[in-house]
Short mmCIF file of C-alpha atoms and ligand atoms in Angstrom, two decimals:
data_model
loop_
_atom_site.label_atom_id
_atom_site.label_comp_id
_atom_site.label_asym_id
_atom_site.label_seq_id
_atom_site.Cartn_x
_atom_site.Cartn_y
_atom_site.Cartn_z
CA MET Z 955 -0.02 -0.15 -0.02
CA ASN Z 956 2.76 2.49 0.93
CA GLU Z 957 4.33 2.09 -2.54
CA GLN Z 958 1.11 2.72 -4.48
CA TYR Z 959 0.48 6.07 -2.63
CA ILE Z 960 4.04 7.04 -3.08
CA ASP Z 961 3.75 6.37 -6.99
CA ARG Z 962 0.71 8.67 -7.09
CA ALA Z 963 2.42 11.28 -4.73
CA ASN Z 964 5.30 11.51 -7.14
CA GLN Z 965 3.18 12.27 -10.12
CA VAL Z 966 1.40 15.23 -8.67
CA ILE Z 967 3.18 16.70 -5.64
CA ALA Z 968 5.81 19.47 -5.94
CA ASN Z 969 9.33 17.81 -5.36
CA THR Z 970 10.31 20.03 -2.27
CA TYR Z 971 10.79 17.31 0.28
CA LYS Z 972 13.11 14.30 0.72
CA ARG Z 973 10.62 12.11 2.05
CA PHE Z 974 11.01 8.74 3.78
CA PRO Z 975 8.96 6.02 1.92
CA LEU Z 976 6.31 5.85 4.45
CA VAL Z 977 2.60 6.92 4.24
CA ILE Z 978 1.40 7.66 7.68
CA LYS Z 979 -2.36 7.02 8.16
CA ARG Z 980 -3.06 7.07 11.58
CA GLY Z 981 -1.78 8.05 15.02
CA ARG Z 982 -2.55 8.02 18.82
CA GLY Z 983 -0.51 9.52 21.52
CA CYS Z 984 3.14 8.69 20.42
CA THR Z 985 2.38 5.97 18.13
CA LEU Z 986 1.93 6.08 14.28
CA TRP Z 987 0.79 3.60 11.77
CA ASP Z 988 1.60 3.51 8.05
CA ALA Z 989 -0.56 2.36 5.24
CA ASP Z 990 0.70 -1.26 5.67
CA ASN Z 991 -0.25 -1.00 9.32
CA ASN Z 992 3.35 -1.04 10.58
CA GLU Z 993 3.61 0.64 13.95
CA TYR Z 994 6.26 3.45 14.79
CA THR Z 995 7.06 5.19 18.08
CA ASP Z 996 7.18 8.92 17.23
CA PHE Z 997 10.17 10.78 18.28
CA VAL Z 998 9.74 13.60 15.74
CA ALA Z 999 6.22 14.82 16.48
CA GLY Z 1000 5.80 16.46 13.22
CA ILE Z 1001 9.05 18.29 14.01
CA ALA Z 1002 8.29 19.34 17.59
CA VAL Z 1003 4.67 20.11 16.63
CA CYS Z 1004 2.50 17.46 18.22
CA ASN Z 1005 3.58 18.23 21.80
CA LEU Z 1006 0.44 16.43 23.14
CA GLY Z 1007 0.61 13.42 20.81
CA HIS Z 1008 -1.51 12.48 17.96
CA ALA Z 1009 -5.27 12.46 17.85
CA SER Z 1010 -5.92 13.91 21.24
CA PRO Z 1011 -9.54 13.23 22.04
CA GLU Z 1012 -9.86 16.67 23.94
CA ILE Z 1013 -8.36 18.57 21.13
CA SER Z 1014 -10.64 16.84 18.56
CA ARG Z 1015 -13.68 17.57 20.74
CA ALA Z 1016 -12.63 21.31 20.85
CA LEU Z 1017 -12.34 21.33 17.26
CA ARG Z 1018 -15.74 19.72 16.61
CA LEU Z 1019 -17.57 22.04 18.99
CA GLN Z 1020 -16.24 25.06 17.46
CA ALA Z 1021 -16.57 23.75 13.79
CA ASP Z 1022 -20.31 23.26 14.50
CA LYS Z 1023 -20.62 26.98 15.25
CA LEU Z 1024 -18.27 28.97 13.15
CA TYR Z 1025 -15.20 28.42 10.93
CA HIS Z 1026 -14.21 31.76 9.66
CA VAL Z 1027 -15.50 35.49 9.35
CA SER Z 1028 -12.24 37.34 8.67
CA ASN Z 1029 -10.68 39.83 11.09
CA LEU Z 1030 -13.13 42.52 10.01
CA TYR Z 1031 -14.97 41.07 13.12
CA TYR Z 1032 -14.09 39.93 16.56
CA THR Z 1033 -14.38 36.34 17.57
CA VAL Z 1034 -14.44 34.86 20.99
CA PRO Z 1035 -11.93 31.95 20.62
CA GLN Z 1036 -9.28 34.30 19.34
CA ILE Z 1037 -9.84 36.72 22.27
CA ASP Z 1038 -9.51 33.77 24.72
CA LEU Z 1039 -6.44 32.56 23.25
CA ALA Z 1040 -4.78 35.95 23.25
CA GLU Z 1041 -5.81 36.45 26.95
CA TRP Z 1042 -4.24 33.28 27.90
CA LEU Z 1043 -0.85 33.94 26.12
CA VAL Z 1044 -0.75 37.42 27.56
CA ALA Z 1045 -1.58 36.14 31.08
CA ARG Z 1046 1.38 33.71 30.96
CA SER Z 1047 4.10 35.52 29.19
CA PHE Z 1048 6.03 38.86 29.04
CA ALA Z 1049 3.76 40.03 26.37
CA ASP Z 1050 0.89 42.53 26.12
CA ARG Z 1051 -0.52 41.91 22.70
CA VAL Z 1052 -0.69 39.13 20.10
CA PHE Z 1053 -0.83 39.05 16.32
CA PHE Z 1054 -2.18 35.82 14.89
CA CYS Z 1055 -1.10 34.19 11.63
CA ASN Z 1056 -0.68 30.81 10.20
CA SER Z 1057 2.90 29.63 10.32
CA GLY Z 1058 6.31 30.19 11.91
CA SER Z 1059 7.60 32.05 8.98
CA GLU Z 1060 4.66 34.45 8.96
CA ALA Z 1061 5.17 35.15 12.77
CA ASN Z 1062 8.69 36.07 11.93
CA GLU Z 1063 7.53 38.37 8.89
CA ALA Z 1064 5.37 40.08 11.49
CA ALA Z 1065 8.16 40.54 13.93
CA LEU Z 1066 10.50 41.84 11.31
CA LYS Z 1067 7.95 44.12 9.86
CA LEU Z 1068 7.08 45.45 13.34
CA ALA Z 1069 10.82 45.94 14.21
CA ARG Z 1070 11.28 48.16 11.20
CA LYS Z 1071 8.12 50.04 11.59
CA THR Z 1072 8.86 50.91 15.20
CA PHE Z 1073 11.91 53.09 14.12
CA PHE Z 1074 10.35 54.41 10.98
CA ASP Z 1075 7.63 55.75 13.32
CA LYS Z 1076 10.27 57.39 15.51
CA GLY Z 1077 11.71 59.17 12.39
CA GLU Z 1078 14.71 56.93 12.43
CA ASP Z 1079 13.96 55.47 8.91
CA GLN Z 1080 17.67 54.56 8.42
CA ARG Z 1081 17.53 52.04 11.26
CA TRP Z 1082 16.33 48.79 9.56
CA ARG Z 1083 19.12 46.28 9.86
CA VAL Z 1084 18.65 43.16 11.84
CA VAL Z 1085 21.35 41.07 13.44
CA ALA Z 1086 20.75 37.33 13.30
CA MET Z 1087 22.90 34.19 14.22
CA ASP Z 1088 24.72 31.87 12.18
CA GLN Z 1089 23.09 28.35 11.79
CA SER Z 1090 19.67 30.00 12.69
CA PHE Z 1091 16.48 28.94 11.09
CA HIS Z 1092 13.59 31.24 10.67
CA GLY Z 1093 11.53 30.02 7.85
CA ARG Z 1094 11.21 29.87 4.05
CA THR Z 1095 9.30 33.03 3.13
CA PHE Z 1096 11.55 35.85 1.84
CA ALA Z 1097 12.33 37.91 4.97
CA ALA Z 1098 12.44 34.77 7.11
CA LEU Z 1099 14.84 33.03 4.75
CA SER Z 1100 16.96 36.34 4.56
CA ALA Z 1101 17.09 36.18 8.36
CA THR Z 1102 18.19 32.53 8.41
CA GLY Z 1103 22.10 31.92 8.79
CA GLN Z 1104 22.26 28.92 6.60
CA LYS Z 1105 23.49 29.28 2.94
CA LYS Z 1106 21.45 26.11 1.92
CA VAL Z 1107 18.13 27.97 2.63
CA ARG Z 1108 19.07 31.07 0.87
CA GLU Z 1109 21.05 29.73 -2.25
CA GLY Z 1110 19.37 30.14 -5.53
CA PHE Z 1111 16.81 32.73 -4.25
CA GLU Z 1112 19.12 35.79 -4.30
CA PRO Z 1113 18.95 38.85 -4.17
CA ILE Z 1114 17.47 38.15 -0.65
CA LEU Z 1115 15.84 40.81 1.31
CA GLU Z 1116 18.51 43.39 2.36
CA GLY Z 1117 19.49 44.23 5.94
CA PHE Z 1118 20.57 41.10 7.73
CA ASP Z 1119 23.91 40.79 9.54
CA PHE Z 1120 25.06 37.47 10.84
CA VAL Z 1121 27.23 36.71 13.99
CA PRO Z 1122 28.15 33.34 15.37
CA PHE Z 1123 25.63 32.02 18.10
CA ASN Z 1124 26.94 32.54 21.53
CA ASP Z 1125 29.69 35.23 20.44
CA MET Z 1126 28.94 38.34 22.38
CA GLU Z 1127 32.03 40.28 21.09
CA LYS Z 1128 30.96 39.69 17.44
CA LEU Z 1129 27.42 40.65 18.23
CA GLU Z 1130 28.58 43.85 19.83
CA ALA Z 1131 30.54 44.68 16.94
CA ALA Z 1132 27.73 44.03 14.52
CA VAL Z 1133 25.12 46.31 16.17
CA THR Z 1134 25.32 49.74 14.58
CA ASP Z 1135 23.11 52.78 14.60
CA LYS Z 1136 21.37 51.16 11.55
CA THR Z 1137 20.39 48.16 13.70
CA CYS Z 1138 16.72 47.95 14.70
CA ALA Z 1139 16.53 44.57 16.33
CA VAL Z 1140 18.48 41.31 17.22
CA LEU Z 1141 16.63 38.06 16.18
CA MET Z 1142 17.53 34.62 17.63
CA GLU Z 1143 16.37 31.39 18.85
CA PRO Z 1144 17.12 30.73 22.61
CA VAL Z 1145 17.80 27.18 21.65
CA GLN Z 1146 18.75 26.72 17.93
CA GLY Z 1147 16.56 23.80 16.55
CA GLU Z 1148 17.37 23.23 12.89
CA GLY Z 1149 20.91 24.54 13.58
CA GLY Z 1150 21.59 21.27 15.47
CA VAL Z 1151 20.02 21.70 18.96
CA ARG Z 1152 22.31 24.23 20.30
CA CYS Z 1153 21.55 25.99 23.65
CA ALA Z 1154 22.48 29.75 24.21
CA ASP Z 1155 25.33 29.63 26.70
CA SER Z 1156 24.52 30.81 30.30
CA GLY Z 1157 24.88 34.46 30.50
CA PHE Z 1158 24.65 35.09 26.73
CA LEU Z 1159 20.93 35.87 26.66
CA GLU Z 1160 21.42 38.22 29.64
CA GLU Z 1161 24.22 40.04 27.81
CA VAL Z 1162 22.20 40.34 24.55
CA ARG Z 1163 19.34 41.82 26.56
CA ARG Z 1164 21.70 44.38 28.29
CA LEU Z 1165 23.12 45.27 24.65
CA CYS Z 1166 19.61 45.72 23.21
CA ASP Z 1167 18.63 47.92 26.18
CA GLU Z 1168 21.78 49.92 25.83
CA LYS Z 1169 21.37 50.53 22.16
CA GLY Z 1170 17.41 50.86 22.36
CA ILE Z 1171 16.87 48.06 19.96
CA ILE Z 1172 14.26 45.28 19.87
CA LEU Z 1173 15.10 41.88 21.10
CA ILE Z 1174 13.04 39.21 19.19
CA PHE Z 1175 13.16 35.72 20.35
CA ASP Z 1176 12.02 33.06 17.70
CA GLU Z 1177 10.39 30.53 20.20
CA ILE Z 1178 8.65 28.67 17.34
CA GLN Z 1179 10.26 25.42 18.13
CA THR Z 1180 11.19 25.99 21.76
CA GLY Z 1181 7.92 27.45 22.84
CA ILE Z 1182 4.80 25.67 24.20
CA GLY Z 1183 6.61 23.59 26.79
CA ARG Z 1184 9.31 21.94 24.55
CA THR Z 1185 12.09 22.83 26.98
CA GLY Z 1186 10.22 22.07 30.15
CA LYS Z 1187 9.04 25.60 30.58
CA LEU Z 1188 6.20 27.14 28.75
CA PHE Z 1189 8.52 29.51 26.88
CA ALA Z 1190 12.47 28.80 26.83
CA TYR Z 1191 13.25 32.32 27.61
CA GLU Z 1192 11.95 31.40 31.33
CA HIS Z 1193 15.10 29.43 31.83
CA PHE Z 1194 17.34 32.31 31.22
CA HIS Z 1195 15.55 35.02 33.13
CA VAL Z 1196 15.61 37.19 30.18
CA LYS Z 1197 12.36 38.65 28.59
CA PRO Z 1198 12.25 39.58 24.82
CA ASP Z 1199 10.42 42.53 23.42
CA VAL Z 1200 8.91 40.31 20.74
CA MET Z 1201 8.47 36.51 20.62
CA THR Z 1202 7.18 34.26 17.69
CA LEU Z 1203 5.39 31.07 18.11
CA ALA Z 1204 3.91 28.49 15.87
CA LYS Z 1205 4.64 24.77 15.63
CA ALA Z 1206 3.19 23.33 18.80
CA LEU Z 1207 0.73 25.95 19.46
CA GLY Z 1208 -1.91 24.26 17.48
CA ASN Z 1209 -0.60 20.71 18.17
CA GLY Z 1210 -0.48 20.17 14.34
CA LEU Z 1211 -3.14 22.63 13.29
CA PRO Z 1212 -1.70 25.67 11.38
CA ILE Z 1213 -1.34 28.68 13.68
CA GLY Z 1214 1.49 31.12 14.15
CA ALA Z 1215 1.60 34.04 16.58
CA MET Z 1216 3.76 37.20 17.30
CA LEU Z 1217 3.68 38.35 20.78
CA CYS Z 1218 5.02 41.73 21.85
CA THR Z 1219 5.06 44.32 24.62
CA GLU Z 1220 2.73 47.29 24.75
CA ALA Z 1221 5.47 49.70 23.83
CA VAL Z 1222 6.59 47.84 20.65
CA SER Z 1223 3.11 46.91 19.62
CA LYS Z 1224 2.26 50.54 18.97
CA ALA Z 1225 3.90 50.44 15.53
CA PHE Z 1226 1.09 48.19 14.32
CA THR Z 1227 -2.04 50.35 13.60
CA PRO Z 1228 -5.13 49.24 11.61
CA GLY Z 1229 -3.86 48.56 8.11
CA SER Z 1230 -0.28 47.95 9.05
CA HIS Z 1231 -0.49 44.16 8.78
CA ALA Z 1232 -2.98 41.37 8.27
CA SER Z 1233 -3.76 37.82 7.62
CA THR Z 1234 -6.97 36.44 6.18
CA PHE Z 1235 -6.62 33.16 8.14
CA GLY Z 1236 -4.94 34.59 11.23
CA GLY Z 1237 -6.65 33.55 14.39
CA THR Z 1238 -9.70 31.89 12.88
CA PRO Z 1239 -12.14 30.48 15.41
CA VAL Z 1240 -11.69 26.70 14.91
CA ILE Z 1241 -7.89 26.90 15.11
CA THR Z 1242 -7.75 29.31 18.11
CA ALA Z 1243 -10.36 27.15 19.89
CA ALA Z 1244 -7.94 24.13 19.27
CA ALA Z 1245 -4.97 26.07 20.38
CA ARG Z 1246 -6.75 27.09 23.59
CA GLU Z 1247 -7.55 23.58 24.24
CA VAL Z 1248 -3.79 22.67 23.74
CA LEU Z 1249 -2.75 25.20 26.32
CA LYS Z 1250 -5.50 24.26 28.76
CA LEU Z 1251 -4.21 20.67 28.70
CA ILE Z 1252 -0.67 21.64 29.12
CA GLU Z 1253 -1.65 23.18 32.22
CA GLU Z 1254 -4.19 20.63 33.60
CA GLU Z 1255 -2.04 17.57 32.91
CA ASN Z 1256 1.23 18.97 34.26
CA ILE Z 1257 2.77 18.54 30.88
CA LEU Z 1258 5.64 20.78 31.80
CA GLY Z 1259 6.62 18.80 35.01
CA HIS Z 1260 6.43 15.60 32.90
CA CYS Z 1261 8.60 17.15 30.19
CA ARG Z 1262 11.30 18.11 32.65
CA GLU Z 1263 11.35 14.76 34.39
CA VAL Z 1264 11.11 12.49 31.24
CA GLY Z 1265 13.57 14.89 29.46
CA GLU Z 1266 16.17 14.46 32.15
CA TYR Z 1267 15.82 10.76 32.12
CA PHE Z 1268 16.01 10.70 28.29
CA LYS Z 1269 19.23 12.74 28.33
CA SER Z 1270 20.82 10.59 30.99
CA GLN Z 1271 20.16 7.66 28.75
CA LEU Z 1272 21.47 9.35 25.76
CA LEU Z 1273 24.61 10.10 27.81
CA TRP Z 1274 24.87 6.39 28.75
CA LEU Z 1275 24.94 5.59 25.06
CA LYS Z 1276 27.60 8.34 24.61
CA ASP Z 1277 29.85 6.40 27.12
CA ARG Z 1278 29.47 3.26 25.01
CA TYR Z 1279 29.99 4.54 21.58
CA GLN Z 1280 32.82 6.73 20.50
CA GLU Z 1281 31.08 8.06 17.24
CA ILE Z 1282 28.68 9.86 19.59
CA GLU Z 1283 30.38 13.13 20.20
CA GLU Z 1284 28.01 15.22 22.28
CA VAL Z 1285 24.50 14.93 23.79
CA ARG Z 1286 22.76 18.31 24.14
CA GLY Z 1287 19.49 20.04 24.69
CA ILE Z 1288 16.96 20.90 27.28
CA GLY Z 1289 13.64 19.31 28.26
CA VAL Z 1290 12.54 17.09 25.45
CA MET Z 1291 14.41 18.93 22.79
CA LEU Z 1292 17.54 16.82 22.51
CA GLY Z 1293 20.32 16.30 20.31
CA MET Z 1294 23.03 13.72 19.73
CA LYS Z 1295 25.94 14.96 17.61
CA LEU Z 1296 27.76 12.22 15.69
CA SER Z 1297 31.29 11.99 14.18
CA GLU Z 1298 29.53 10.76 11.07
CA LYS Z 1299 26.35 11.08 9.02
CA GLY Z 1300 23.14 10.63 10.88
CA ALA Z 1301 20.97 9.55 7.89
CA PRO Z 1302 21.78 5.76 8.27
CA ILE Z 1303 20.95 5.55 11.88
CA VAL Z 1304 17.60 7.38 11.19
CA GLU Z 1305 16.95 4.76 8.51
CA ALA Z 1306 17.76 1.83 10.70
CA CYS Z 1307 15.65 3.27 13.54
CA MET Z 1308 12.67 3.43 11.20
CA LYS Z 1309 13.21 -0.13 10.16
CA LYS Z 1310 12.99 -1.02 13.95
CA GLY Z 1311 9.84 1.00 14.37
CA PHE Z 1312 11.20 4.30 15.79
CA LEU Z 1313 10.90 7.64 13.96
CA ILE Z 1314 13.80 10.02 14.60
CA ASN Z 1315 15.16 12.96 12.78
CA CYS Z 1316 18.61 14.32 11.91
CA THR Z 1317 19.62 17.94 11.33
CA GLN Z 1318 22.82 19.52 10.23
CA GLU Z 1319 23.60 16.04 8.65
CA ASN Z 1320 25.28 14.68 11.90
CA VAL Z 1321 23.01 15.73 14.85
CA LEU Z 1322 20.22 13.15 15.68
CA ARG Z 1323 17.27 15.17 17.03
CA PHE Z 1324 14.70 13.93 19.34
CA VAL Z 1325 11.57 16.02 19.74
CA PRO Z 1326 8.80 13.42 20.57
CA PRO Z 1327 5.43 14.47 21.97
CA LEU Z 1328 6.04 15.79 25.62
CA ILE Z 1329 3.81 13.07 26.79
CA ILE Z 1330 6.39 10.46 25.97
CA THR Z 1331 6.83 7.88 28.63
CA ARG Z 1332 10.02 6.35 30.21
CA GLU Z 1333 9.14 2.96 28.51
CA GLU Z 1334 8.91 4.54 25.16
CA VAL Z 1335 12.21 6.29 25.77
CA ASP Z 1336 13.67 3.00 26.85
CA GLY Z 1337 12.45 1.33 23.68
CA LEU Z 1338 14.37 4.06 21.51
CA ILE Z 1339 17.61 3.70 23.67
CA GLN Z 1340 17.55 -0.03 23.24
CA CYS Z 1341 17.00 0.30 19.46
CA LEU Z 1342 19.99 2.83 19.21
CA ASP Z 1343 22.05 0.68 21.43
CA GLU Z 1344 21.57 -2.31 19.04
CA ILE Z 1345 22.09 -0.26 15.92
CA PHE Z 1346 25.44 1.37 17.23
CA ALA Z 1347 26.58 -2.15 18.32
CA GLU Z 1348 25.76 -3.86 14.93
CA ARG Z 1349 27.57 -0.96 13.09
CA GLY Z 1350 30.53 -1.36 15.37
CA GLU Z 1351 30.61 -5.16 14.78
CA SER Z 1352 30.47 -4.65 10.90
CA ARG Z 1353 33.23 -2.30 11.08
CA THR Z 1354 35.65 -4.52 12.99
CA CYS Z 1355 35.21 -7.64 10.79
C1 PLP L 1445 10.00 25.62 11.97
C2 PLP L 1445 10.63 26.86 12.36
C3 PLP L 1445 10.27 28.04 11.62
C4 PLP L 1445 9.44 28.13 10.42
O1 PLP L 1445 8.14 27.69 10.71
P1 PLP L 1445 7.13 27.34 9.45
O2 PLP L 1445 5.81 27.12 10.17
O3 PLP L 1445 7.67 26.24 8.63
O4 PLP L 1445 7.04 28.66 8.56
C5 PLP L 1445 10.86 29.13 12.13
N1 PLP L 1445 11.67 29.17 13.11
C6 PLP L 1445 11.90 28.14 13.85
C7 PLP L 1445 12.90 28.18 15.06
C8 PLP L 1445 11.42 26.93 13.52
O5 PLP L 1445 11.87 25.88 14.08
#
């Protein structure tokens, strides 16, 4: 069955993804089934999206209830689920206001537009440059890819949007040197995701905050991957005791339904006035009702506590593997956003895991990335660790003979 579907897909779908030969038909919690009814434990979660697992009955119910009332009326009117969701986000973050959109890229577009407009409004219309980080990932739309510090994302699409300066992640000296009187914002992920699960060094974010305050520029945290509990706090910035002026969210906010959000302080939000920015589908009732349920569940079911606990256990088990196999160079990450850097390519390991019924992901070619649903259990973690142990042991044996 898998193959029949894949043949059809290859006739009609744009060739933008390198896909595994799997047609996923059904999911429940942390388990997925393909078209041939093979079972997989999911340590990808749609790339850090389905934090509450697949086919949550509560989220489905919230969707159904709202779908029976109203799908969409446009932002010409107010709708209640959108207000509820914005209130919840404002109550639990540094932010005072929320702009809703449909994806991470779009949330970053909104943040970048807001940063430029803030200084335009102050009469500083020469101040439109943004400092971003090497190895960052901010999305595939033009401004978002221009802000992305990875050549492979930008190549072929030049000229990209002007005004982005890049510095190495965790390098305060270079950052300080890159900020000029033309800089309006610093944009960064507190933990780089696509860049290989790399955490900000302790003290770095505090220094970045201090610099932004000193120069009067806007600090934007892209928490599209780190937000909504992934690191064991609702937002990763809470680990670092540093508040941004603007934060972008997407991925897990809808647990798989498309939603993005740009959150900001009252002061910064002033640059957006009626007509400045918009999105047809931004914050539609059905999606915001589902997202509200996601956030409610995260609180009611103590997902953050579980994430911290299972994340620590998971990391300790990955470190155990690191002690056993020299091709594992480093284990890093926080909460259930974990990476394992190898001295060799990760793709064969990903493939071997898939054959044994575990879905994992690889980024930057040699970093295995583990971002399962936050509801993953110790037993499921044990299953993956055993699977990886077998794979590394088999590879070691085949190398020595
Ligand atoms: C996934 C991701 C994006 C892009 O989100 P899309 O919804 O694919 O546009 C941006 N920033 C970070 C940190 C991400 O992980």
